[in-house]
Short mmCIF file of C-alpha atoms in Angstrom, two decimals:
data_model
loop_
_atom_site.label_atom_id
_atom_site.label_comp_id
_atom_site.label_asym_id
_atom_site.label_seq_id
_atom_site.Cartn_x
_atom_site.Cartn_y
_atom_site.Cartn_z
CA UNK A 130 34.31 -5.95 8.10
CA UNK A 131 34.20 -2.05 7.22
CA UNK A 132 36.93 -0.35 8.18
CA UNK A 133 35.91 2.96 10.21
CA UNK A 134 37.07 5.91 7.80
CA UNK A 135 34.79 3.74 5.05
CA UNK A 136 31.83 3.74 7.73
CA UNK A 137 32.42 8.06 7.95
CA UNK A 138 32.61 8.29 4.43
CA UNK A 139 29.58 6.38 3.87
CA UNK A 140 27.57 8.27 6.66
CA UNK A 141 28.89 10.97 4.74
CA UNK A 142 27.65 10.51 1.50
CA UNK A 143 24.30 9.30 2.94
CA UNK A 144 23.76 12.49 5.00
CA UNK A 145 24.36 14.13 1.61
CA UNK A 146 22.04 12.08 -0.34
CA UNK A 147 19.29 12.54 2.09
CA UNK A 148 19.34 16.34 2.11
CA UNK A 149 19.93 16.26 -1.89
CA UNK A 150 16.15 14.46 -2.02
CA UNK A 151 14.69 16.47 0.88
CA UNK A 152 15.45 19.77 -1.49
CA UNK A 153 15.29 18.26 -5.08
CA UNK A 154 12.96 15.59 -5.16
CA UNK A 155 9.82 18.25 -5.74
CA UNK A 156 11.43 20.14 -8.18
CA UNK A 157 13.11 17.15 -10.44
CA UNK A 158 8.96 16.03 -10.45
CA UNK A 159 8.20 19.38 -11.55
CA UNK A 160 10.92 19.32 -13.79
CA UNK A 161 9.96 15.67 -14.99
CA UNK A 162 6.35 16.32 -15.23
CA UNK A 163 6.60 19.66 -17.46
CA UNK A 164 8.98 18.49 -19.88
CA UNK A 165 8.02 14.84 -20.25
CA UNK A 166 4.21 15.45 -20.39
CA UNK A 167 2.22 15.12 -23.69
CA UNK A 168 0.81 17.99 -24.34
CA UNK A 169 3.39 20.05 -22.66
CA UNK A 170 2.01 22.10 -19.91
CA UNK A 171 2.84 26.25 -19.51
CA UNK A 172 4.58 27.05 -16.53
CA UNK A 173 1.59 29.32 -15.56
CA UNK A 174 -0.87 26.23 -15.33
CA UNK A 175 1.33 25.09 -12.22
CA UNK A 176 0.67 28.44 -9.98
CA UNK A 177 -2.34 29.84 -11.05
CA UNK A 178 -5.45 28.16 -10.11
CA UNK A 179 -7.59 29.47 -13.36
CA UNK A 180 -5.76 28.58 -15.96
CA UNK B 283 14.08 -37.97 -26.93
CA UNK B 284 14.43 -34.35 -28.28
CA UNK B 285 14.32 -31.68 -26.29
CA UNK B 286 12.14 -28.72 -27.69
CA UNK B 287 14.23 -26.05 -25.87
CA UNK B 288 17.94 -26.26 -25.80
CA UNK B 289 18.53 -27.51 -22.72
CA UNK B 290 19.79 -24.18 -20.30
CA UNK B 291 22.20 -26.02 -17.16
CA UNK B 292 19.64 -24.26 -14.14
CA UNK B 293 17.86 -24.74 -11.36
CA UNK B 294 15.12 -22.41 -12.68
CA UNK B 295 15.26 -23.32 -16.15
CA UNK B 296 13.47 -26.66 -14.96
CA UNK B 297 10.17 -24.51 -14.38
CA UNK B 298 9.03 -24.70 -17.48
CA UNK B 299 6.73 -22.26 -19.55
CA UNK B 300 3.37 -23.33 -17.64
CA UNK B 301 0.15 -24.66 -20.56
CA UNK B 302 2.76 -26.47 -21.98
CA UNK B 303 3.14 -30.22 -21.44
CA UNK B 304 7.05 -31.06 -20.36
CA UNK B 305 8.98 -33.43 -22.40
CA UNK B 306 10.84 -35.25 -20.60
CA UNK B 307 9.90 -38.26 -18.31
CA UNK B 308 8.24 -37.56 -14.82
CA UNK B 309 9.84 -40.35 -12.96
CA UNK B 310 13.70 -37.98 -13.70
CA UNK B 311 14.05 -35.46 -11.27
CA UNK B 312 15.57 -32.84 -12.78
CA UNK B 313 11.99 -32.53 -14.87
CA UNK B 314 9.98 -32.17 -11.71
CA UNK B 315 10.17 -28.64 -11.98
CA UNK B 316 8.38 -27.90 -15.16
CA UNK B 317 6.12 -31.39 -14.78
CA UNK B 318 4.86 -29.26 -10.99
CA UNK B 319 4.16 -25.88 -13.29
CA UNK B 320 2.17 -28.05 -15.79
CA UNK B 321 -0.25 -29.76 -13.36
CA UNK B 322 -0.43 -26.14 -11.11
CA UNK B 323 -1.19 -24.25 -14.12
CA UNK B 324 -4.05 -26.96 -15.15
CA UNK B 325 -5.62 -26.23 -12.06
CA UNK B 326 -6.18 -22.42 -13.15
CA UNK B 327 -6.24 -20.79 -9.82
CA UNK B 328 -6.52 -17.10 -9.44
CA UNK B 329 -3.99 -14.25 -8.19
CA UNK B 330 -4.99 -14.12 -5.14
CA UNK B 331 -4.09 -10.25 -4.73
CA UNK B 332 -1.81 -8.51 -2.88
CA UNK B 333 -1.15 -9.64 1.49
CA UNK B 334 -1.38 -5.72 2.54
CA UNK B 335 -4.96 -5.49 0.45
CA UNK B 336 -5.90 -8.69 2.17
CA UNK B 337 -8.73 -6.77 4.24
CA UNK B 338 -9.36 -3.93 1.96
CA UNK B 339 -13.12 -4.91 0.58
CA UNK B 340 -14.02 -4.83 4.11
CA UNK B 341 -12.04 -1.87 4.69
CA UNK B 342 -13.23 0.60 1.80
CA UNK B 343 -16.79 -0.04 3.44
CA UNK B 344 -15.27 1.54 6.87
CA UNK B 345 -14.70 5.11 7.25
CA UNK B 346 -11.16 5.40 9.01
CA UNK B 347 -9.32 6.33 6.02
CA UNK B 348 -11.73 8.97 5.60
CA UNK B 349 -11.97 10.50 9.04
CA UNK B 350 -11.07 14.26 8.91
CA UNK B 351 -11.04 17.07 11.64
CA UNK B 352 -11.78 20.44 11.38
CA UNK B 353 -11.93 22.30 7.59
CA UNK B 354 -9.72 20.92 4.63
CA UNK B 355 -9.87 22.35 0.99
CA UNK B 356 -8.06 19.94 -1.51
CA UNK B 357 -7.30 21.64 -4.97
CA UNK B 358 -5.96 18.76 -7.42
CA UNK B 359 -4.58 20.38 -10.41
CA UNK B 360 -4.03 17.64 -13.45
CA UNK B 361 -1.70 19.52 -15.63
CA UNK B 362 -1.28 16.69 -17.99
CA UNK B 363 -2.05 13.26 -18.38
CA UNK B 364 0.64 12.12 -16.55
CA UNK B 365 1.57 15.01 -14.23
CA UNK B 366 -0.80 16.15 -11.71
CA UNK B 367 -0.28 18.53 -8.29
CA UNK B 368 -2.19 18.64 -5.31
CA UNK B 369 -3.11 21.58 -2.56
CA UNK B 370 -4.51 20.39 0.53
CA UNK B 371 -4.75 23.05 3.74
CA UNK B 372 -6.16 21.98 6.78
CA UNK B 373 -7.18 24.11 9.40
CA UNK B 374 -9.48 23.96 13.01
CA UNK B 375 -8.52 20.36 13.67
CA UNK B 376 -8.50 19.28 17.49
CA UNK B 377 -5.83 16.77 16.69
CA UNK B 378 -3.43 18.04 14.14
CA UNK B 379 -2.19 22.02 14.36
CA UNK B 380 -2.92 23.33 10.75
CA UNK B 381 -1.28 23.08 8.07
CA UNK B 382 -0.56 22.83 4.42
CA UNK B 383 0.72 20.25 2.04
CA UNK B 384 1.58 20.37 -1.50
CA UNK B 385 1.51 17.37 -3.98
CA UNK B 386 2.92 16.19 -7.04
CA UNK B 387 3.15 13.07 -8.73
CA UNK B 388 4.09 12.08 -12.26
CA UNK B 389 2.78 8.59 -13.40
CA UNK B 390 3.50 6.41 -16.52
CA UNK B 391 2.76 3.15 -17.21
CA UNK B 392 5.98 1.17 -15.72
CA UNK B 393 7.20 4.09 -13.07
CA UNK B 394 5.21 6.55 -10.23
CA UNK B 395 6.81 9.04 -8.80
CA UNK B 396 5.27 11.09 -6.00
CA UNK B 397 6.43 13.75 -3.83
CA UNK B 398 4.58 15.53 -0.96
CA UNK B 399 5.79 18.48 1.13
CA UNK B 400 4.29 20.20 4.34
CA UNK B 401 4.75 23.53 5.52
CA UNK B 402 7.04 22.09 8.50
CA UNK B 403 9.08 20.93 5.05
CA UNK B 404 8.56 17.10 5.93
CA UNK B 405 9.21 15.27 2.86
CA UNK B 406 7.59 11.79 1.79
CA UNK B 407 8.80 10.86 -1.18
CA UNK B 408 7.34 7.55 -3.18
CA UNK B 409 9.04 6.30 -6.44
CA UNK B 410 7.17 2.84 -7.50
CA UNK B 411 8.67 1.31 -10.81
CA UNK B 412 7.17 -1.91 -12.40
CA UNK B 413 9.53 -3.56 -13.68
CA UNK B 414 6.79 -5.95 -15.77
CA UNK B 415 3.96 -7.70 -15.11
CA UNK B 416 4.87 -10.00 -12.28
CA UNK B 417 7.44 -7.78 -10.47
CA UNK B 418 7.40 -4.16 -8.99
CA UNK B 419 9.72 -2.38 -6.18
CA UNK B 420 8.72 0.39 -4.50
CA UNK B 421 11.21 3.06 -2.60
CA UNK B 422 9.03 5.23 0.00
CA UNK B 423 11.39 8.19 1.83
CA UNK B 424 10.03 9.89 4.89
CA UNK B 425 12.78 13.05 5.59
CA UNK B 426 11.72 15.10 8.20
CA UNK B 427 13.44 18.77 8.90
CA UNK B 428 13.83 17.60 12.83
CA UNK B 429 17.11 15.43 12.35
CA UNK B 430 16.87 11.44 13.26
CA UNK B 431 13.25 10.81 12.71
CA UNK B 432 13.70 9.80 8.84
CA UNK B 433 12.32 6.70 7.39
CA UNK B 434 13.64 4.73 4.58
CA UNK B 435 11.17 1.64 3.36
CA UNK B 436 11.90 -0.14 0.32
CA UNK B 437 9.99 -2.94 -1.23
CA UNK B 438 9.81 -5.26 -3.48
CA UNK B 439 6.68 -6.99 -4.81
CA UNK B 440 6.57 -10.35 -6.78
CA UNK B 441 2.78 -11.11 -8.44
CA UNK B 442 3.05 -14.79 -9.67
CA UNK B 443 0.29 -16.62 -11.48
CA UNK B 444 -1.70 -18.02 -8.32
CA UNK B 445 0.49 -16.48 -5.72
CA UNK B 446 2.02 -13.47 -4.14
CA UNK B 447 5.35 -12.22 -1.92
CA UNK B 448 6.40 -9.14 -0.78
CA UNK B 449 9.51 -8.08 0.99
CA UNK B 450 9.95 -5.01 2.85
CA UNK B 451 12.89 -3.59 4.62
CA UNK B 452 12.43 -0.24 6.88
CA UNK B 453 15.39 1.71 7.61
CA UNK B 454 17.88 -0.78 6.51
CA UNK B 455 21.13 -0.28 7.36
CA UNK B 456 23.86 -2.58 5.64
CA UNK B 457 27.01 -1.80 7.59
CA UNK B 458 25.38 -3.67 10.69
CA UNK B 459 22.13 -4.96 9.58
CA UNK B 460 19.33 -3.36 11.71
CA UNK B 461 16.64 -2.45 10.86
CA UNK B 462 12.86 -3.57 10.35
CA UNK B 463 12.25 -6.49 7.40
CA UNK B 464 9.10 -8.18 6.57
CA UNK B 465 8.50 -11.51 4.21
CA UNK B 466 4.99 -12.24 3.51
CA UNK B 467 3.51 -14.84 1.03
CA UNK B 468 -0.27 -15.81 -0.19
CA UNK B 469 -0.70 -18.59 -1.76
CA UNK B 470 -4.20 -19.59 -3.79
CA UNK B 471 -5.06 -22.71 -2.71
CA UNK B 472 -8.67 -23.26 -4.73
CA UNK B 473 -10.25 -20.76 -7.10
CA UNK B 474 -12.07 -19.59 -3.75
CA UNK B 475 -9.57 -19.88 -0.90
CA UNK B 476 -6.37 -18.49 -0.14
CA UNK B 477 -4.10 -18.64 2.34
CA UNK B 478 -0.69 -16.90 3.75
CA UNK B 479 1.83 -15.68 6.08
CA UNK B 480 3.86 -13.14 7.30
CA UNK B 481 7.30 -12.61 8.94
CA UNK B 482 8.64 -9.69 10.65
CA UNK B 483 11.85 -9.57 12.04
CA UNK B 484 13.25 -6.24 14.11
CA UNK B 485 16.70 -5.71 14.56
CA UNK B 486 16.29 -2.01 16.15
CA UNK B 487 20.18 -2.75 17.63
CA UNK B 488 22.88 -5.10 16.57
CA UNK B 489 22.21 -7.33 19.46
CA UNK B 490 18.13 -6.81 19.90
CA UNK B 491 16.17 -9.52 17.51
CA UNK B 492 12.56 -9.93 17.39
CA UNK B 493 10.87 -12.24 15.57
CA UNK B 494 7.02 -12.30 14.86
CA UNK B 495 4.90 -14.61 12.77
CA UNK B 496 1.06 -14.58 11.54
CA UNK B 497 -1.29 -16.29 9.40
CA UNK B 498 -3.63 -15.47 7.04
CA UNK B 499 -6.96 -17.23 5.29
CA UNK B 500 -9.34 -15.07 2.42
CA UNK B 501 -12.14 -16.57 1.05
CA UNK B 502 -14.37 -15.16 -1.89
CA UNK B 503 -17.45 -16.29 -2.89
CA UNK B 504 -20.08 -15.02 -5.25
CA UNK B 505 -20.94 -11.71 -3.42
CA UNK B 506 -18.56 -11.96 -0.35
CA UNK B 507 -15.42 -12.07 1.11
CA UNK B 508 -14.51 -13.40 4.40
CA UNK B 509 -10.71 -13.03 5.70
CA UNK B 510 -9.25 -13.92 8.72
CA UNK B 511 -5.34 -12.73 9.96
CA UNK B 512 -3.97 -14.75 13.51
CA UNK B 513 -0.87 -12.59 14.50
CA UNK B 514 1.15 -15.22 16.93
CA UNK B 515 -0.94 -16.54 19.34
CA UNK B 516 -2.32 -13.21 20.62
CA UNK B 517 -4.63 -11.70 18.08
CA UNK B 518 -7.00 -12.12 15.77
CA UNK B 519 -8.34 -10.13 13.14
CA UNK B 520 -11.32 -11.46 10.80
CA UNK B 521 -13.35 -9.28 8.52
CA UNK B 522 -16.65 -10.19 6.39
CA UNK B 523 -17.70 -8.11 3.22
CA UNK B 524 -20.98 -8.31 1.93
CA UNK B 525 -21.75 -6.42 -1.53
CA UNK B 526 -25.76 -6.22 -1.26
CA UNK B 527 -26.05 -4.87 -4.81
CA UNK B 528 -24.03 -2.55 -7.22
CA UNK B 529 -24.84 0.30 -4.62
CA UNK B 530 -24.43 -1.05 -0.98
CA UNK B 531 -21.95 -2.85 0.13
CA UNK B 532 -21.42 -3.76 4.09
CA UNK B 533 -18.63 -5.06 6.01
CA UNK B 534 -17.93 -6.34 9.70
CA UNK B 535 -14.54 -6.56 11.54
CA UNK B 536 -13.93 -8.03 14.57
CA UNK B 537 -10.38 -7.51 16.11
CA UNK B 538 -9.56 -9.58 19.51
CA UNK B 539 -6.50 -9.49 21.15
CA UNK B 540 -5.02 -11.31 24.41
CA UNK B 541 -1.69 -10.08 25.51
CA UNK B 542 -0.65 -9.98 28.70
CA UNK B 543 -3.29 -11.19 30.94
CA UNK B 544 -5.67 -8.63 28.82
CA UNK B 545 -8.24 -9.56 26.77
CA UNK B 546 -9.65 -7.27 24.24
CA UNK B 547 -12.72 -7.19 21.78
CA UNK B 548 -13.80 -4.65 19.56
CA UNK B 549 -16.45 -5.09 16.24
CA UNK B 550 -17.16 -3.17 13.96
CA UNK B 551 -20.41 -2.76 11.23
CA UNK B 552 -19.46 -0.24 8.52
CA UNK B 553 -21.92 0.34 5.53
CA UNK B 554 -20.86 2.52 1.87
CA UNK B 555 -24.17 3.60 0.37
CA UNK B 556 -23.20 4.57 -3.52
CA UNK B 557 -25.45 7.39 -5.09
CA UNK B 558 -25.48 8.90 -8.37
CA UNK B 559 -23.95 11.64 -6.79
CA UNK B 560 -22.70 10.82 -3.82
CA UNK B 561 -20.77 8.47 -1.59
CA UNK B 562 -21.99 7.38 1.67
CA UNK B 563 -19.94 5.35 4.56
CA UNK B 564 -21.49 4.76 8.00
CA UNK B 565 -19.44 2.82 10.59
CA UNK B 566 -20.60 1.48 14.35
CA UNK B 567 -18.73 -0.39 16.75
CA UNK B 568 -18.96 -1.98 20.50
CA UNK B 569 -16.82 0.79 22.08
CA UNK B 570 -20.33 2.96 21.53
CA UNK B 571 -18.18 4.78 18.77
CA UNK B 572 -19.87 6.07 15.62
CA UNK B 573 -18.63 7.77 12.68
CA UNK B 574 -19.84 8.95 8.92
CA UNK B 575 -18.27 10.05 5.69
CA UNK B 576 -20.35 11.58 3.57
CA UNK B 577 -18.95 13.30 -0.04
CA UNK B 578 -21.11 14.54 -2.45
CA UNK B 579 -19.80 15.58 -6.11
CA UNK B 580 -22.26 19.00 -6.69
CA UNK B 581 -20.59 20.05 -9.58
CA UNK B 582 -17.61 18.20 -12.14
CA UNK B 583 -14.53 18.77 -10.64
CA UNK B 584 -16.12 20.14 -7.25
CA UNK B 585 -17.00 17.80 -4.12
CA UNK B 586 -18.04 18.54 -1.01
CA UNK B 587 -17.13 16.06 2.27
CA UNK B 588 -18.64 15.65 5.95
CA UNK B 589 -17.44 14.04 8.30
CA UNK B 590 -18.59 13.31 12.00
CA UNK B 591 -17.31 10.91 14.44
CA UNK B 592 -19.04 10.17 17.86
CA UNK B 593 -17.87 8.24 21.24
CA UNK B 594 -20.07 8.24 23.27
CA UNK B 595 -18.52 6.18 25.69
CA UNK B 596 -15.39 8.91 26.24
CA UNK B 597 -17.77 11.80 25.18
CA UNK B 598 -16.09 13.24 22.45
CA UNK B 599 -16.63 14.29 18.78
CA UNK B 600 -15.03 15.42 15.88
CA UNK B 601 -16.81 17.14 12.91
CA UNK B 602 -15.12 18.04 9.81
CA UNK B 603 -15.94 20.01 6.56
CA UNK B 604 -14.34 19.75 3.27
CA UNK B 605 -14.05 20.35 -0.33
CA UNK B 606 -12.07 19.40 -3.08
CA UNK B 607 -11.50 21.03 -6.38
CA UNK B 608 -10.41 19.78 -9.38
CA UNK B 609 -9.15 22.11 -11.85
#
C-alpha cells in the first residue's frame, strides 16, 4: 500500500518528531506558561524557591 | 406541514435539538431520529460519568494511589494562575532507586498541557484539549532515553447527555495497524442505574489479534454507590461506597478472578476519615495486608504525609515520610 522509501521517510520524520518533544516539550511549557500567564511571572520566580 | 428548520439532507440532522417536540409525523422514518431524542430527553437521565472513573468513589477511600516508600519532598510552585511547576525528590525507597522529577503544566479552560521529566530524562508528556462541552481528546507521550520502550496513547472522549464513549489507541501505528485500541461505552439507563462495556483489541503484530470484552453496571443511590465490572468470563470486580457523613466515607472491593484452573479472591475495606486538618485513609484486606495514608496540612501551603503498609502474611513493610510545599 506504502511503498518502502515512503515507510523510511516516515520512520524518519517520526524518529525526529519524537526526539524534538523529548527535548522541547518542557521548555515550549515554560515558554507558554511565562508569556501567556496573567500576571506575567519573572523568570526568577521559576528557580528560586523564595520568591 | 412546515418545517421549522430548513430541512439539512443527513443522517444526523434527523437527531433533532432534544426539549423540543419534532414536527413531522412519527409513523415516517426519516423523523425517527429526532422523535427517539425527544422521548430520551423527557426521561431526564443523568451523565452517567466517565467508564475509567467508574470505581473511583470506592477508590479515593483506598490508599493505593497514595502508597509511598521511603522520604519524598514535593515543592509545587504556582507561578501564575495558569502555570504551575512541580519538584518532587524521592529518596530511601526499597522499591524505586531515588530520584527526582520536575513538573510543569499550563492549564486554561479548553487546553492542559503537562510535562514531567526525571533525572533518567524520561519524558511523559500530556496535552488534553476540550474541544467543548461534550467532546475532549487527550494525547499522553511516554519517551524514554533507553530507545524502544516509548508509548504513544491518544484518546478521544465523547460526554453525551445520558451517556458516555471513549476511544483509546496505544502505540498506533498506521502503516500496518498494530497496536493496542480500546472502545468503551456507558449508557444511563434510569436516573440511578447505569450500565456499559468495553472492548479491547491488541494487535501487538500484523498477524497476532486479541480480542477482549467486559461489562459494566453502577448504581447510585442516596449515600452510596455500588459498581460491578465482569471482564470475559474470568473476573469480576465489584466495589461498594458508603459516604457515612460529610467526614467518613468507606468503601469495599472485592476482586475474583478464575483463569486457568486458578481461582482467586481478594477484598478489600478501606476507610478516608476527613479532619479539619487532616486527611485520613485506612485500608485492610484478606491477604492479611494493611496499609495507611495519613497527610496533615500544619501550616498553608505546608503538609506533612505518612505512610505505612503492612503484610503480614509475606512479612514485609514499607514506611514512608513526606512533605509537600507550596510556594
Amino acid at each position: 500500500m506504502v511503498s518502502e522509501s515512503t515507510k523510511e521517510t516516515l520512520l524518519k520524520v517520526f524518529d525526529l518528531t519524537k526526539k524534538t518533544v523529548h527535548y522541547a516539550f518542557i521548555p515550549a511549557i515554560i515558554y507558554i506558561g511565562m508569556t501567556h500567564s496573567n500576571p506575567r511571572p519573572s523568570w526568577l520566580k521559576l528557580i528560586s524557591p523564595l520568591a | 406541514m412546515a418545517a421549522t428548520n430548513p430541512p439539512i439532507y443527513s443522517p444526523l440532522a434527523s437527531f433533532g435539538l432534544k426539549d423540543q417536540k419534532p414536527t413531522g409525523n412519527p409513523y415516517n422514518p426519516l423523523t425517527w431520529g429526532s422523535w427517539f431524542s425527544y422521548q430520551k430527553s423527557k426521561l431526564n437521565l443523568p451523565n452517567p460519568g466517565k467508564f475509567e472513573r467508574l470505581h473511583a468513589e470506592s477508590k479515593d477511600c483506598s490508599c493505593s494511589a497514595y502508597l509511598f516508600d521511603g522520604a519524598q519532598a514535593n515543592i509545587i510552585k504556582e507561578l501564575s494562575a495558569n502555570f504551575h511547576v512541580q519538584h518532587q525528590f524521592s529518596l530511601g525507597s526499597q522499591v524505586m532507586p531515588s530520584m527526582y522529577n520536575f513538573m510543569s503544566g499550563y492549564m486554561t479552560e479548553k487546553t492542559m498541557a503537562q510535562g514531567t521529566m526525571d533525572n533518567d530524562l524520561n519524558l511523559n508528556a500530556v496535552v488534553r484539549h476540550a474541544w467543548n462541552a461534550h467532546s475532549a481528546t487527550k494525547v499522553v507521550a511516554q519517551i524514554t532515553s533507553t530507545p524502544g520502550q516509548s508509548m504513544l496513547q491518544v484518546d478521544q472522549d465523547i460526554n453525551g447527555s445520558d451517556y458516555s464513549i471513549n476511544i483509546k489507541a496505544m502505540n498506533p501505528n498506521p502503516l500496518e495497524w498494530t497496536g493496542l485500541y480500546m472502545a468503551n461505552y456507558l449508557q444511563s439507563v434510569t436516573p440511578n442505574l447505569a450500565l456499559g462495556s468495553e472492548i479491547v483489541l491488541q494487535r501487538p503484530t500484523a498477524d497476532m489479534e486479541e480480542t477482549a470484552m467486559s461489562f459494566v453496571g453502577k448504581y447510585t443511590g442516596a449515600d452510596y454507590v455500588a459498581t460491578a465490572t465482569f471482564q470475559g468470563l474470568n473476573a469480576l470486580q465489584a466495589t461498594y461506597y458508603q459516604r457515612i457523613n460529610e467526614k467518613v466515607e468507606f468503601g469495599a472491593e472485592l476482586n475474583l478472578m478464575s483463569q486457568n484452573g486458578r481461582r482467586d479472591g481478594v477484598a478489600t475495606v478501606s476507610g478516608k476519615f476527613d479532619f479539619r486538618q487532616a486527611t485520613f485513609r485506612g485500608q485492610i484486606d484478606t491477604t492479611g495486608r494493611v496499609s495507611a495514608v495519613l497527610e496533615e496540612k500544619m501550616a498553608p501551603g505546608f503538609s506533612f504525609l505518612i505512610s505505612g503498609d503492612l503484610d503480614h502474611m509475606k512479612g514485609q513493610s514499607k514506611f514512608g515520610v513526606g512533605i509537600m510545599l507550596s510556594a
